[in-house]
JSON list of C-alpha atoms in Angstrom, two decimals:
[
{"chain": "A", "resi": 1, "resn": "UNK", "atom": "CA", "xyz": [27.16, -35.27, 89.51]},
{"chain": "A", "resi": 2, "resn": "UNK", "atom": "CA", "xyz": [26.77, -36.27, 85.82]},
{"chain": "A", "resi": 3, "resn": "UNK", "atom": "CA", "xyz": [29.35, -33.66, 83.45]},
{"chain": "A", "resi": 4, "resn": "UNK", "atom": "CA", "xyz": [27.96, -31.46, 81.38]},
{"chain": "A", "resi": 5, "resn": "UNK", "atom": "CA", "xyz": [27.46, -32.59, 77.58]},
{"chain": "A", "resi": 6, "resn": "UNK", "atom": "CA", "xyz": [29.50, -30.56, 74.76]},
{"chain": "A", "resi": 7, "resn": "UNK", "atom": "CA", "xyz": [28.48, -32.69, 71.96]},
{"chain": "A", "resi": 8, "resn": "UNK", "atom": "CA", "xyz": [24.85, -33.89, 71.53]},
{"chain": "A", "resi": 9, "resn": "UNK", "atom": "CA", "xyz": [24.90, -37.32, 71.71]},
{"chain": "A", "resi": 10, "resn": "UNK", "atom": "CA", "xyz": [22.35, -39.64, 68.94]},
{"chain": "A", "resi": 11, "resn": "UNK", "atom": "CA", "xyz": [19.04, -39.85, 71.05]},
{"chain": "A", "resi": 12, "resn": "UNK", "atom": "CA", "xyz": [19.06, -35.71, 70.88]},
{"chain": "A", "resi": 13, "resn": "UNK", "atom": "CA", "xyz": [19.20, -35.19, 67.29]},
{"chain": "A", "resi": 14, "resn": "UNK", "atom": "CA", "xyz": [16.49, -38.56, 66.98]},
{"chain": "A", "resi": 15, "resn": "UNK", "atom": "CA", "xyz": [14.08, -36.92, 69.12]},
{"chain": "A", "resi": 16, "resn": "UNK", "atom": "CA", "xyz": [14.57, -33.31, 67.40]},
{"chain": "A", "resi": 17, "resn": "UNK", "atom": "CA", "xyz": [16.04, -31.29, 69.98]},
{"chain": "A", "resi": 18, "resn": "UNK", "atom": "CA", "xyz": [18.48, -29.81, 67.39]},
{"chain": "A", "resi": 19, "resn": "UNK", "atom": "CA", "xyz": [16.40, -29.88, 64.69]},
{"chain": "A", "resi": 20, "resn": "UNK", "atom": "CA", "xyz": [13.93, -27.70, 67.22]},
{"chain": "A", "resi": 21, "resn": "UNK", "atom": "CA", "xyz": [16.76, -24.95, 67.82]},
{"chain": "A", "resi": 22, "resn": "UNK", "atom": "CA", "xyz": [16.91, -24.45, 63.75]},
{"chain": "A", "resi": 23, "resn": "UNK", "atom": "CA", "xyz": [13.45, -24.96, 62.68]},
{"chain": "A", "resi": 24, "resn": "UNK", "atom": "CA", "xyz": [11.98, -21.40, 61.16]},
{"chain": "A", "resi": 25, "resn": "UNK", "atom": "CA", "xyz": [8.37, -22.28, 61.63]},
{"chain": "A", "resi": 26, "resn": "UNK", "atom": "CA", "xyz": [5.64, -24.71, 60.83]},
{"chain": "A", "resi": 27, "resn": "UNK", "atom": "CA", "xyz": [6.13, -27.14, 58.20]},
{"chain": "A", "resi": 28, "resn": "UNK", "atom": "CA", "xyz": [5.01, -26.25, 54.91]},
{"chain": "A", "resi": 29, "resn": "UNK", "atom": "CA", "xyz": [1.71, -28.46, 53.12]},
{"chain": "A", "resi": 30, "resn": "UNK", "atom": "CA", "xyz": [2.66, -28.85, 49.61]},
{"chain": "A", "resi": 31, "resn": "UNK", "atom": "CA", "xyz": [-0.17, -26.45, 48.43]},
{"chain": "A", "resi": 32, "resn": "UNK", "atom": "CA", "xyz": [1.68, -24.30, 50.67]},
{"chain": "A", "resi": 33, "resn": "UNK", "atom": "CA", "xyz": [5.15, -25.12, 49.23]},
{"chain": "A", "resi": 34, "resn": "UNK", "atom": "CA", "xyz": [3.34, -24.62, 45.42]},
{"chain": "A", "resi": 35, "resn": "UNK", "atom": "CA", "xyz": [1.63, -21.15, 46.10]},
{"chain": "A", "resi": 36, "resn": "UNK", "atom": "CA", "xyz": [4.88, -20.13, 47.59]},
{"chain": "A", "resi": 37, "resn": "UNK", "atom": "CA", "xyz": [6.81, -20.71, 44.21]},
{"chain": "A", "resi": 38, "resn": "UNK", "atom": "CA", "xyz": [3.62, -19.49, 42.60]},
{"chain": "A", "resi": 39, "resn": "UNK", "atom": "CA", "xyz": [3.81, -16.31, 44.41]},
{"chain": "A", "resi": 40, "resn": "UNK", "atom": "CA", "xyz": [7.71, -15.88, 42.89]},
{"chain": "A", "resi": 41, "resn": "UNK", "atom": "CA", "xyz": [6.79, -16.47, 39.50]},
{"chain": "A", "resi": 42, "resn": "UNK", "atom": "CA", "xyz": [3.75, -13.79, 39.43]},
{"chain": "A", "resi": 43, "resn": "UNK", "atom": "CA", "xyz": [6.53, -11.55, 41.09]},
{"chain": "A", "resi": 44, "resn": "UNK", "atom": "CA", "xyz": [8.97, -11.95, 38.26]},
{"chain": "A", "resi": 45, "resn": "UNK", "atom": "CA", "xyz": [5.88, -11.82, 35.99]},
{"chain": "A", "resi": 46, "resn": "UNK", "atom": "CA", "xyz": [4.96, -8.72, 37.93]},
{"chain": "A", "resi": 47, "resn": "UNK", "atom": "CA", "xyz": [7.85, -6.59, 37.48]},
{"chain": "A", "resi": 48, "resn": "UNK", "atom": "CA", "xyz": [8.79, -7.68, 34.12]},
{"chain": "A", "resi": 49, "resn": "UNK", "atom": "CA", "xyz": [5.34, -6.64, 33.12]},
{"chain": "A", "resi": 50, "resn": "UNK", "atom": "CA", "xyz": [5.80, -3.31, 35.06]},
{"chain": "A", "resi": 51, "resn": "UNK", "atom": "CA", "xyz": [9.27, -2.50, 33.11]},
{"chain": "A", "resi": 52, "resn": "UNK", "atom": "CA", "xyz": [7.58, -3.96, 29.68]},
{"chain": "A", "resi": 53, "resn": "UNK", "atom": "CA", "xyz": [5.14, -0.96, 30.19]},
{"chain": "A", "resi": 54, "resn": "UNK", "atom": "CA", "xyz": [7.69, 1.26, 30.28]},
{"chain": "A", "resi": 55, "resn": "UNK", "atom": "CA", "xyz": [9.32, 0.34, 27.42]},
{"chain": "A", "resi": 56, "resn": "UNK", "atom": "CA", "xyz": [6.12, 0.12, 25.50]},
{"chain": "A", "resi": 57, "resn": "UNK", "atom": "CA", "xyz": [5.34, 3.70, 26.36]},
{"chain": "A", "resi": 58, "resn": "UNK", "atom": "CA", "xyz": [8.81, 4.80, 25.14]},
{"chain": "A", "resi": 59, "resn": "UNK", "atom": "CA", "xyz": [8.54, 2.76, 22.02]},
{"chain": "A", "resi": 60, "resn": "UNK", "atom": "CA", "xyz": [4.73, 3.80, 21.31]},
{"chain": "A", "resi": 61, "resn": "UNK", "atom": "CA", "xyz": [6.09, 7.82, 21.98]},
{"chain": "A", "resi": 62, "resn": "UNK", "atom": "CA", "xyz": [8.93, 7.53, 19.25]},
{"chain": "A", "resi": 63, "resn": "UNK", "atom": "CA", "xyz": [6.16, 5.59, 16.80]},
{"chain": "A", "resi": 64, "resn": "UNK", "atom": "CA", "xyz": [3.63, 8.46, 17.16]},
{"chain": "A", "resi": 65, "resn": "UNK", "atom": "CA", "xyz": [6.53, 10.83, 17.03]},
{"chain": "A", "resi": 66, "resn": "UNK", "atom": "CA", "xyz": [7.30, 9.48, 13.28]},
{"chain": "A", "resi": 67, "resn": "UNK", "atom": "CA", "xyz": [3.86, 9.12, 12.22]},
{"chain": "A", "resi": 68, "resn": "UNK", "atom": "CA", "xyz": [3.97, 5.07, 12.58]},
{"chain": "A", "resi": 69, "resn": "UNK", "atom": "CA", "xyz": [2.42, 2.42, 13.94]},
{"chain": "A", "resi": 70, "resn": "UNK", "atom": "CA", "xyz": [2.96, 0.59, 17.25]},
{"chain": "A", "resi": 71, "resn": "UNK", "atom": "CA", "xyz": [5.58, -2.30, 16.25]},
{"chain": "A", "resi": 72, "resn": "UNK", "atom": "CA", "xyz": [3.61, -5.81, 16.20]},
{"chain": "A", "resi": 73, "resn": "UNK", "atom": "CA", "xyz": [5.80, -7.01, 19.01]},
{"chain": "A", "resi": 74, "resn": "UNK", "atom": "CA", "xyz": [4.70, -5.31, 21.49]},
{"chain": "A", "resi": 75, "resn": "UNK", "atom": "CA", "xyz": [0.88, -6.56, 20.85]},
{"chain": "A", "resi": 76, "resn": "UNK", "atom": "CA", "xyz": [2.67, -10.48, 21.00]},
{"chain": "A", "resi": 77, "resn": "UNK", "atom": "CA", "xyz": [4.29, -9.52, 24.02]},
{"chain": "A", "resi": 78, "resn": "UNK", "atom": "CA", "xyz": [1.18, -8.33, 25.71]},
{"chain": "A", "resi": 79, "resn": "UNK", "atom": "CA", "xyz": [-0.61, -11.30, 24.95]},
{"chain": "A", "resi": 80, "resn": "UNK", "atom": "CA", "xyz": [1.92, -13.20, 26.51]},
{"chain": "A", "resi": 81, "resn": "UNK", "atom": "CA", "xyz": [1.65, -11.56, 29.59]},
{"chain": "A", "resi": 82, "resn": "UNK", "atom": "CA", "xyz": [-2.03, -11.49, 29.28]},
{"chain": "A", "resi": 83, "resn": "UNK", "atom": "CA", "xyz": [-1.64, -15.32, 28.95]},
{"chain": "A", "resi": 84, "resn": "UNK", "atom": "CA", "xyz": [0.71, -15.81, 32.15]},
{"chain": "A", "resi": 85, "resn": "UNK", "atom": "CA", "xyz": [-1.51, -14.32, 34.20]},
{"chain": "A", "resi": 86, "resn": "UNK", "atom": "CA", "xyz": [-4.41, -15.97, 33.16]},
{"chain": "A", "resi": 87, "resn": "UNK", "atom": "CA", "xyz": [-2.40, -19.49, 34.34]},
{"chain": "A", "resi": 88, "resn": "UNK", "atom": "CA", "xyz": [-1.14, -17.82, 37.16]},
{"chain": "A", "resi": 89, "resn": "UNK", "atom": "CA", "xyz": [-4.82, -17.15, 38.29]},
{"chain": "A", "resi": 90, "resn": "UNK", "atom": "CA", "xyz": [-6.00, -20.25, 37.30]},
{"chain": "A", "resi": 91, "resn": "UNK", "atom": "CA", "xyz": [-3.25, -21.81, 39.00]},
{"chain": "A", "resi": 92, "resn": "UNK", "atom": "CA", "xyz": [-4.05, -19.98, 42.21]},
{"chain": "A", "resi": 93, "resn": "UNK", "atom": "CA", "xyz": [-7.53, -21.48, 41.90]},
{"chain": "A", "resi": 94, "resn": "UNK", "atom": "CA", "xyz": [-6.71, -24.70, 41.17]},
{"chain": "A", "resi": 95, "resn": "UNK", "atom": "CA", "xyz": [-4.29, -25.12, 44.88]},
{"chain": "A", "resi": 96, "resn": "UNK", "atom": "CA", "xyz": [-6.31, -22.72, 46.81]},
{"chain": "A", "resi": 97, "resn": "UNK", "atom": "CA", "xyz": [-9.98, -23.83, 46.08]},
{"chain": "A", "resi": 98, "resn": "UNK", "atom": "CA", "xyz": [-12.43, -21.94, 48.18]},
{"chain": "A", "resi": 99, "resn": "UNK", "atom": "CA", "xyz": [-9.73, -20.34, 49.95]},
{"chain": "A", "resi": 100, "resn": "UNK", "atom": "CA", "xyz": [-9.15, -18.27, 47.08]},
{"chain": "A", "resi": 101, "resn": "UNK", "atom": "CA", "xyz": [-12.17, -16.46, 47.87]},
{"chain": "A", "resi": 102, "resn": "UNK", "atom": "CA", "xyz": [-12.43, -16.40, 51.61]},
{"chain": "A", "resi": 103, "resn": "UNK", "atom": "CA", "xyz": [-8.91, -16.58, 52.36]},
{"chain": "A", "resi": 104, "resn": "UNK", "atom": "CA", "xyz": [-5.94, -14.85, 53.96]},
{"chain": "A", "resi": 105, "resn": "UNK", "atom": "CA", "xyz": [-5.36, -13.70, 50.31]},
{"chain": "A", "resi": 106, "resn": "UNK", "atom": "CA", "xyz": [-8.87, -12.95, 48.88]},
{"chain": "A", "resi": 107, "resn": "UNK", "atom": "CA", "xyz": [-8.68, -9.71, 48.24]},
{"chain": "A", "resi": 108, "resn": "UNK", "atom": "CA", "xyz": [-5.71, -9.89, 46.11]},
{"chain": "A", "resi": 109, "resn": "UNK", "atom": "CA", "xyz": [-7.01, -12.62, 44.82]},
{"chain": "A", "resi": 110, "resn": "UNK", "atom": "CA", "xyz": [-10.56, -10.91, 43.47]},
{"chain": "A", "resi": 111, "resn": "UNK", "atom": "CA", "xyz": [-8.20, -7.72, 42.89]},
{"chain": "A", "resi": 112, "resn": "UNK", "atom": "CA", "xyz": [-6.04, -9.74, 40.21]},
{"chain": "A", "resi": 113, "resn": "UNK", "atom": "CA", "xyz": [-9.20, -11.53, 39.10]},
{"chain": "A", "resi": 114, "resn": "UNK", "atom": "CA", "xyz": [-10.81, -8.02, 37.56]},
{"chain": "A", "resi": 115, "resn": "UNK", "atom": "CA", "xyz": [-7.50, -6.76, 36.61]},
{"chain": "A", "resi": 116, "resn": "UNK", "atom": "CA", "xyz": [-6.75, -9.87, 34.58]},
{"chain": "A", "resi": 117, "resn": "UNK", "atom": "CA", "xyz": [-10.26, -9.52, 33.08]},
{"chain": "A", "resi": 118, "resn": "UNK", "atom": "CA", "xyz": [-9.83, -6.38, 32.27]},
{"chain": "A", "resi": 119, "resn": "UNK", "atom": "CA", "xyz": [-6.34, -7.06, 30.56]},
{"chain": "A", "resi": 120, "resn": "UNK", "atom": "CA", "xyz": [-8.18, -10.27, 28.37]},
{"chain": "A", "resi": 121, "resn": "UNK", "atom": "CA", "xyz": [-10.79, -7.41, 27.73]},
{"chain": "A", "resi": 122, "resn": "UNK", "atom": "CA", "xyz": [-8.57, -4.94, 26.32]},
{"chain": "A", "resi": 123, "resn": "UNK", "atom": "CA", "xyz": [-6.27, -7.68, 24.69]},
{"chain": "A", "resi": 124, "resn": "UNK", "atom": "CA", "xyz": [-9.65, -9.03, 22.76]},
{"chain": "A", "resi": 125, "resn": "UNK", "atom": "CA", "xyz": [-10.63, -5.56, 22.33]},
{"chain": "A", "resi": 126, "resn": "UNK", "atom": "CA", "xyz": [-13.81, -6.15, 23.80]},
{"chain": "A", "resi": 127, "resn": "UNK", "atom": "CA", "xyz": [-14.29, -2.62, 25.19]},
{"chain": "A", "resi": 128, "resn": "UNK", "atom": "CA", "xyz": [-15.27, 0.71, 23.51]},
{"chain": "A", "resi": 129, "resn": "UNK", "atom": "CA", "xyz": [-12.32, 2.31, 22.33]},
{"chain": "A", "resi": 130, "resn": "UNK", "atom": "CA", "xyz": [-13.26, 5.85, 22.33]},
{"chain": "A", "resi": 131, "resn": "UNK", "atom": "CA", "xyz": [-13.71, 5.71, 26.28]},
{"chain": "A", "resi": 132, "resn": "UNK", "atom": "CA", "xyz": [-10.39, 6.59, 27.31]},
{"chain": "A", "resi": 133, "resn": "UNK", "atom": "CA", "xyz": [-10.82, 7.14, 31.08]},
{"chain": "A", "resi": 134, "resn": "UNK", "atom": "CA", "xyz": [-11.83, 2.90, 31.08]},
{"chain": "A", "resi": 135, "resn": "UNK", "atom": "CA", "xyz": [-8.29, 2.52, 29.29]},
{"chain": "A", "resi": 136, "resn": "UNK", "atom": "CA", "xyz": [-6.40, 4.97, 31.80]},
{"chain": "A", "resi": 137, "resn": "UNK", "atom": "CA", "xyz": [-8.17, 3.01, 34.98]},
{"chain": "A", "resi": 138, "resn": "UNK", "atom": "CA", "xyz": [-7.08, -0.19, 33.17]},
{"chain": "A", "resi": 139, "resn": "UNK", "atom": "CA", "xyz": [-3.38, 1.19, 33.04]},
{"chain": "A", "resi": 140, "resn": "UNK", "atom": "CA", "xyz": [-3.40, 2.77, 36.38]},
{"chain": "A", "resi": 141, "resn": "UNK", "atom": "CA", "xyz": [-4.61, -0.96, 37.65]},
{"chain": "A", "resi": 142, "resn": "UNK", "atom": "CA", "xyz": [-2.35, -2.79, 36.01]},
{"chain": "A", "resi": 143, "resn": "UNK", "atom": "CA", "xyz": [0.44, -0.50, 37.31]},
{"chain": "A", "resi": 144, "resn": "UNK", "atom": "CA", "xyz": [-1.06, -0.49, 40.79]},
{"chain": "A", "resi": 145, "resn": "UNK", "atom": "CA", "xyz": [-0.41, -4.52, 40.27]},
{"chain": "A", "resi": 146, "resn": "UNK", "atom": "CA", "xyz": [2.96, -3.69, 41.24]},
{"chain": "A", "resi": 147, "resn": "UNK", "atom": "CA", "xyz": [2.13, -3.57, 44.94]},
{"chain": "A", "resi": 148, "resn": "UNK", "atom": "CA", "xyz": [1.80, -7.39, 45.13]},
{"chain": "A", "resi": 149, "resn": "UNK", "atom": "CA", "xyz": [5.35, -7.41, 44.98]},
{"chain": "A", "resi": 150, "resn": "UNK", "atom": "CA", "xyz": [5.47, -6.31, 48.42]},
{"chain": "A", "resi": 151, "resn": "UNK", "atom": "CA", "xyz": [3.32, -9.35, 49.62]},
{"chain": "A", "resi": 152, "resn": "UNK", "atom": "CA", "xyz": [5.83, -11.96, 48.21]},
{"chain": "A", "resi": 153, "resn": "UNK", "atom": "CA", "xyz": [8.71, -9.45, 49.50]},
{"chain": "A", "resi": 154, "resn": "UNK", "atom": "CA", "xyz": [7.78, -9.95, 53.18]},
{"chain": "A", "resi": 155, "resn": "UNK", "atom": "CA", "xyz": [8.06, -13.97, 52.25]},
{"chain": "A", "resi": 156, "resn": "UNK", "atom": "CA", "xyz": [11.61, -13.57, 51.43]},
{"chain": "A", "resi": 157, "resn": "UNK", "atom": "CA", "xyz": [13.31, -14.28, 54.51]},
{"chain": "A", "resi": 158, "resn": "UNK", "atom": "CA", "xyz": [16.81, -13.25, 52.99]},
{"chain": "A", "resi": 159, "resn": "UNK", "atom": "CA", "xyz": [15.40, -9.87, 52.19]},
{"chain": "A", "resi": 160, "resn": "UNK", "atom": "CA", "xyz": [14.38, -9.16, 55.58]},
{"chain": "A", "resi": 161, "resn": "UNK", "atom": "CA", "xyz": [17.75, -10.07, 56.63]},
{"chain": "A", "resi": 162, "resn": "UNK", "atom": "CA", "xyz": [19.86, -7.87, 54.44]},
{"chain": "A", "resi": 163, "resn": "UNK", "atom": "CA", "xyz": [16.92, -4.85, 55.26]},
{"chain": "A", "resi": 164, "resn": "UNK", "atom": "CA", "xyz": [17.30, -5.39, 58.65]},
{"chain": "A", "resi": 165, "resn": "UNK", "atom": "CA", "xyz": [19.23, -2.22, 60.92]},
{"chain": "A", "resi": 166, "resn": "UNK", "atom": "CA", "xyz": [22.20, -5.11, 62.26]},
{"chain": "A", "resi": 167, "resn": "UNK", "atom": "CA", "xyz": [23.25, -5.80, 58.64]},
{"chain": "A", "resi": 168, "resn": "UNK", "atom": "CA", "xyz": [23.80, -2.35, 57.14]},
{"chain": "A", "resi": 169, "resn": "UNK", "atom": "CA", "xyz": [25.32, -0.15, 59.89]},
{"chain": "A", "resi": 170, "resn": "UNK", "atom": "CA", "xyz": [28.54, -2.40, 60.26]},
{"chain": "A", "resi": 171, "resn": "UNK", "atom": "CA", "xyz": [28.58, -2.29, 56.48]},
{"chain": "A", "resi": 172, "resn": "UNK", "atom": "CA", "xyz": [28.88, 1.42, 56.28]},
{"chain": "A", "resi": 173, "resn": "UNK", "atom": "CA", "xyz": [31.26, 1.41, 59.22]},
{"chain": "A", "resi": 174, "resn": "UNK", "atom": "CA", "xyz": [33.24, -0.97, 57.39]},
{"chain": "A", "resi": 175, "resn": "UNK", "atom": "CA", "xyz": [32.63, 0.83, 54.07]},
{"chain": "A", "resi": 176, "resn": "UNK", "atom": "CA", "xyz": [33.94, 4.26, 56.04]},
{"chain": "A", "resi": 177, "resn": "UNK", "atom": "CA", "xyz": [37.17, 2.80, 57.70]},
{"chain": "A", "resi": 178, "resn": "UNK", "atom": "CA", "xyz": [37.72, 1.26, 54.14]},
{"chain": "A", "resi": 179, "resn": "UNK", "atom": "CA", "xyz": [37.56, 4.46, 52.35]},
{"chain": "A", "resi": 180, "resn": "UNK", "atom": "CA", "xyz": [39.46, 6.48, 55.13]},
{"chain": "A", "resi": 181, "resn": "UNK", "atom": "CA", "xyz": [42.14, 3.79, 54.46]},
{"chain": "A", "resi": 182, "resn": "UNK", "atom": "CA", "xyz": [42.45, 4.06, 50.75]},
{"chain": "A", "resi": 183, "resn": "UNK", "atom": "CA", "xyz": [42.63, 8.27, 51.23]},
{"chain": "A", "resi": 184, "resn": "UNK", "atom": "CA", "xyz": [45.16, 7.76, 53.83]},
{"chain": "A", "resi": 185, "resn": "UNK", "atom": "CA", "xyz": [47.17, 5.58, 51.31]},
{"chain": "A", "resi": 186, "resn": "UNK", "atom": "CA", "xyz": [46.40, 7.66, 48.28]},
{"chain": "A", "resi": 187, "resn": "UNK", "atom": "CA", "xyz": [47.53, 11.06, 50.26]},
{"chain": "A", "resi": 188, "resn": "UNK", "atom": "CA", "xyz": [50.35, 9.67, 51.87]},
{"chain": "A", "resi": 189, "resn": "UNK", "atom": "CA", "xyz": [52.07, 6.91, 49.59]}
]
């Protein structure tokens, strides 16, 4: 007839019996823990390369408008991106080894791989510029780039959270009594 325990006592939290009840998953290898911060940085790299295009293209629309060059910026800035994800990959090949090839990831892996080539091409001009289908593929690539977001997205937990059906609909509930409040107060007051 022992009582029942409210409070764990030492020997629980020793052994891990709490820390079981909170643990998300398997613990991370320190590759692991690096290609997941790798993984945010090409993201931001990723995105801000994505809206960089778009403000090139606006920028490079008002120059041929005018009858002027490209501003030399935008070349520095390309190289720079060019540059990032050139350490990025080499990075990637650095913690992953052999995996980068064969593993879970490989075919964004080799997918990055020719689309960074293809940017150091075009950023050492080592292509023919009168074929301007190879340049529009190049773009399109770079653009289609984008989509790795979506494979560091499903990493971020909190993301999924906020995404997730339970969050929102009490939010708009909430949001609606809110606003039904303020109307009721605005008509009547």
């Amino acid at each position: 007839s022992s009582m029942p325990r409210n409070r764990p006592d030492s020997d629980d939290v020793e052994n891990g019996q709490l820390r079981d009840l909170f643990d998300d998953g398997p613990v991370e290898t320190s590759v692991e823990k690096c290609l997941r911060y790798v993984n945010y940085i090409s993201l931001l790299l990723v995105v801000s390369n994505a809206v960089y295009m778009g403000v090139r293209v606006d920028v490079s629309f008002r120059a041929i408008k005018n009858s002027e060059k490209d501003p030399s910026y935008l070349q520095a800035v390309e190289h720079v991106f060019t540059a990032s994800f050139v350490i990025e990959l080499i990075i990637r090949v650095a913690l992953e080894k052999l995996a980068f090839f064969y593993g879970v990831n490989a075919r964004w892996n080799i997918f990055d791989s020719v689309i960074v080539t293809f940017q150091l091409c075009e950023a050492m001009q080592i292509h023919d510029l009168r074929n301007t289908t190879f340049i529009r593929l190049l773009r399109v690539a770079r653009i289609v780039r984008t989509a790795r977001v979506l494979r560091t997205l499903k990493d971020l937990r909190i993301l999924r959270l906020i995404m997730a059906q339970e969050v929102w609909q009490p939010l708009i509930w909430g949001v609606g009594l809110m606003a039904t409040i303020v109307y009721l107060f605005a008509v009547f007051i």
